[in-house]
């Protein structure tokens, strides 16, 4: 199984900050990586697929990069609605998710 | 627009089975697979498996293989996930979601609202 490790587990930031979340795969996954956002009591929401392609309707302040085993999600200028938990997911071989990064208000 | 609507919450006793439904609409049912993902209270997301409504092919995670069955009903564009021999470790929110695929590489682009399954004696 491919293990996905996110860091940090928790991130405290303020509105307007630029933040980056890192995701590492235990083996090569090419660019088969997606990012999801989840708010309490809600289903996950697809933000980015194939490492860097923004899903329709997702604000351009979100961006993704990386390849192989190291990937990042960046939010360029945090808005109030961005405080949530973020998950990376590899889909090179079936699915596996990172443990999540909770983005909280500082 | 794509809609994925799941059945309501369930409470089951240990050893019982649960069957959760996932009603889809707004797209060609047989053109997209469906994945099931669960989330235990306060925990992250765990993939359980997927099914192709095109040919009923399934792939299950090793963790639930042998206890889970995913099926489709093309007439009602509904997918079912049955989990047997429930234990308290199966208490979770169960999500279904539509797969978007590039060849054999698929991710979920539309999610159901989730179904809470509680296993308690």
Coordinates of C-alpha atoms in Angstrom, one line a residue:
Chain A
X1 CA 0.0 0.0 0.0
X2 CA 1.1 3.5 -0.7
X3 CA 1.3 5.6 2.5
X4 CA 0.7 9.4 2.3
X5 CA 2.1 11.6 5.0
X6 CA 1.0 15.2 5.4
X7 CA 2.8 18.0 7.3
X8 CA 2.0 19.8 9.4
X9 CA -0.9 18.1 11.1
X10 CA -2.1 21.5 12.4
X11 CA -1.4 24.9 11.0
X12 CA -2.3 28.2 12.6
X13 CA -2.6 31.2 10.4
X14 CA -4.4 34.5 9.9
X15 CA -6.6 35.9 7.1
X16 CA -4.3 37.1 4.3
X17 CA -1.5 34.7 5.1
X18 CA 0.2 32.5 2.5
X19 CA 0.2 28.9 3.7
X20 CA 1.7 25.7 2.3
X21 CA 0.9 22.1 3.2
X22 CA 3.2 19.3 2.2
X23 CA 2.3 15.7 1.2
X24 CA 4.8 12.9 0.8
X25 CA 4.1 9.5 -0.8
X26 CA 5.9 6.4 0.3
X27 CA 6.6 5.5 -3.3
X28 CA 6.5 7.1 -6.8
X29 CA 3.0 8.2 -7.8
X30 CA 3.9 10.4 -10.8
X31 CA 1.4 13.3 -10.7
X32 CA -1.6 11.2 -9.6
X33 CA -2.4 13.4 -6.6
X34 CA -5.6 15.2 -5.6
X35 CA -6.3 17.7 -2.8
X36 CA -9.6 17.9 -0.9
X37 CA -11.0 20.4 1.6
X38 CA -13.4 19.3 4.4
X39 CA -15.3 21.5 6.8
X40 CA -16.9 20.1 9.9
X41 CA -20.0 18.0 9.2
X42 CA -19.5 18.2 5.5
X43 CA -18.3 15.9 2.8
X44 CA -14.9 16.5 1.3
X45 CA -14.7 18.9 -1.7
X46 CA -12.3 18.4 -4.6
X47 CA -9.9 21.3 -5.0
X48 CA -7.1 20.0 -7.2
X49 CA -6.4 17.0 -9.3
X50 CA -3.4 15.7 -11.2
X51 CA -1.2 17.6 -8.8
X52 CA -1.9 21.1 -10.1
X53 CA -5.2 21.3 -12.0
X54 CA -7.8 23.4 -10.3
X55 CA -11.3 21.9 -10.2
X56 CA -14.0 24.1 -11.7
X57 CA -15.2 26.8 -9.3
X58 CA -12.2 26.6 -7.0
X59 CA -10.7 30.0 -6.3
X60 CA -7.3 30.8 -8.0
X61 CA -5.7 31.4 -4.6
X62 CA -5.4 27.6 -4.3
X63 CA -2.5 26.0 -6.2
X64 CA -0.7 22.7 -6.2
X65 CA 2.7 21.5 -7.3
X66 CA 5.1 18.6 -7.1
X67 CA 5.8 15.3 -8.7
X68 CA 7.0 11.8 -7.9
X69 CA 6.8 11.7 -4.1
X70 CA 6.6 15.3 -2.9
X71 CA 3.7 17.6 -3.3
X72 CA 2.4 20.9 -2.0
X73 CA -0.8 22.7 -1.7
X74 CA -0.5 26.5 -1.4
X75 CA -3.2 29.0 -0.5
X76 CA -1.8 32.4 -1.5
X77 CA -4.0 34.7 0.7
X78 CA -6.2 33.0 3.3
X79 CA -9.8 33.8 3.4
X80 CA -12.1 33.1 6.3
X81 CA -13.8 30.3 4.5
X82 CA -10.5 28.5 4.0
X83 CA -10.2 27.4 7.6
X84 CA -10.8 23.7 7.2
X85 CA -9.1 20.3 7.1
X86 CA -7.2 19.5 3.9
X87 CA -6.4 16.0 2.7
X88 CA -4.1 14.8 -0.1
X89 CA -5.0 11.6 -1.9
X90 CA -2.9 9.5 -4.3
X91 CA -4.7 7.7 -7.1
X92 CA -1.7 6.0 -8.7
X93 CA -2.7 2.7 -7.2
X94 CA -6.3 2.6 -5.9
X95 CA -6.7 5.4 -3.3
X96 CA -5.0 6.4 -0.1
X97 CA -5.3 9.6 1.8
X98 CA -3.0 11.6 4.0
X99 CA -4.0 12.0 7.6
X100 CA -5.2 15.5 7.1
X101 CA -4.0 19.0 7.9
X102 CA -6.2 21.2 10.1
X103 CA -5.9 24.8 9.2
X104 CA -7.0 26.9 12.1
X105 CA -7.3 30.6 12.9
X106 CA -4.4 32.0 14.8
Chain B
X1 CA -26.0 18.9 -12.4
X2 CA -24.4 15.9 -10.8
X3 CA -26.1 14.8 -7.6
X4 CA -25.2 12.0 -5.2
X5 CA -27.6 11.4 -2.4
X6 CA -27.1 8.8 0.3
X7 CA -29.5 7.0 2.6
X8 CA -30.1 8.0 6.2
X9 CA -28.3 7.2 9.4
X10 CA -28.2 3.6 10.8
X11 CA -27.7 2.1 14.2
X12 CA -26.6 -1.5 14.3
X13 CA -25.6 -4.0 16.9
X14 CA -22.2 -5.7 16.7
X15 CA -22.2 -8.7 14.4
X16 CA -25.0 -7.2 12.2
X17 CA -24.9 -6.0 8.6
X18 CA -25.6 -2.6 7.2
X19 CA -26.5 -1.6 3.6
X20 CA -26.1 2.0 2.6
X21 CA -27.4 3.4 -0.7
X22 CA -26.1 6.1 -3.0
X23 CA -28.6 7.5 -5.5
X24 CA -27.0 9.3 -8.5
X25 CA -28.4 11.6 -11.1
X26 CA -27.3 14.3 -13.6
X27 CA -24.9 12.1 -15.6
X28 CA -24.7 8.8 -17.5
X29 CA -24.7 6.3 -14.8
X30 CA -22.6 3.6 -16.5
X31 CA -19.9 6.0 -17.5
X32 CA -18.5 6.7 -14.0
X33 CA -17.4 4.4 -11.2
X34 CA -18.4 5.0 -7.6
X35 CA -16.0 4.9 -4.6
X36 CA -16.8 4.4 -1.0
X37 CA -14.8 6.2 1.7
X38 CA -15.4 6.2 5.4
X39 CA -14.4 8.5 8.2
X40 CA -14.4 7.3 11.8
X41 CA -15.2 10.0 14.4
X42 CA -12.3 12.5 14.6
X43 CA -10.3 10.6 12.1
X44 CA -9.2 10.9 8.5
X45 CA -10.5 9.4 5.3
X46 CA -10.2 5.7 4.5
X47 CA -10.9 4.3 1.1
X48 CA -13.0 1.1 1.1
X49 CA -13.3 0.3 -2.5
X50 CA -15.0 1.1 -5.8
X51 CA -17.4 -0.4 -8.3
X52 CA -17.9 0.2 -12.0
X53 CA -21.6 0.4 -13.0
X54 CA -20.5 -0.4 -16.5
X55 CA -19.5 -4.0 -15.9
X56 CA -20.0 -4.4 -12.1
X57 CA -16.2 -4.8 -11.6
X58 CA -15.2 -4.1 -8.0
X59 CA -12.0 -3.4 -6.1
X60 CA -12.0 -3.6 -2.3
X61 CA -9.4 -2.5 0.2
X62 CA -7.7 -5.3 2.0
X63 CA -9.0 -4.0 5.3
X64 CA -12.7 -4.7 4.4
X65 CA -12.2 -7.4 1.8
X66 CA -14.4 -10.3 2.7
X67 CA -16.9 -8.2 4.7
X68 CA -18.0 -5.7 2.0
X69 CA -20.1 -6.0 -1.1
X70 CA -20.8 -3.2 -3.5
X71 CA -23.6 -3.5 -6.1
X72 CA -25.4 -1.4 -8.6
X73 CA -29.0 -1.0 -9.8
X74 CA -28.9 0.5 -13.2
X75 CA -32.7 0.9 -13.3
X76 CA -32.6 3.3 -10.4
X77 CA -29.0 4.6 -10.9
X78 CA -28.3 3.6 -7.3
X79 CA -25.2 2.0 -5.8
X80 CA -25.2 0.0 -2.6
X81 CA -22.5 -0.8 -0.1
X82 CA -23.2 -3.7 2.3
X83 CA -20.8 -4.2 5.3
X84 CA -21.1 -7.4 7.4
X85 CA -20.0 -8.6 10.8
X86 CA -19.9 -5.1 12.1
X87 CA -17.8 -4.1 15.1
X88 CA -17.5 -0.8 17.0
X89 CA -14.5 0.0 14.8
X90 CA -16.9 0.3 11.9
X91 CA -18.7 3.3 13.5
X92 CA -18.1 6.0 10.9
X93 CA -19.5 8.3 8.4
X94 CA -19.7 6.5 5.1
X95 CA -19.3 8.5 1.9
X96 CA -19.9 7.5 -1.7
X97 CA -18.5 9.6 -4.5
X98 CA -18.3 9.6 -8.3
X99 CA -15.0 8.6 -9.8
X100 CA -13.5 10.7 -12.6
X101 CA -10.8 8.7 -14.4
X102 CA -7.9 9.1 -16.7
X103 CA -7.3 5.6 -17.9
X104 CA -7.1 3.5 -14.7
X105 CA -6.3 6.5 -12.5
X106 CA -9.4 7.8 -10.7
X107 CA -10.3 10.3 -8.1
X108 CA -13.6 11.5 -6.6
X109 CA -15.1 14.7 -8.1
X110 CA -18.6 14.6 -6.5
X111 CA -19.5 13.4 -3.1
X112 CA -22.6 12.2 -1.3
X113 CA -23.5 13.9 1.9
X114 CA -22.4 11.0 4.0
X115 CA -24.2 8.3 6.1
X116 CA -23.5 7.9 9.8
X117 CA -23.4 4.2 10.8
X118 CA -23.2 3.6 14.5
X119 CA -22.4 0.2 15.8
X120 CA -23.3 -0.2 19.5
X121 CA -24.7 -2.9 21.7

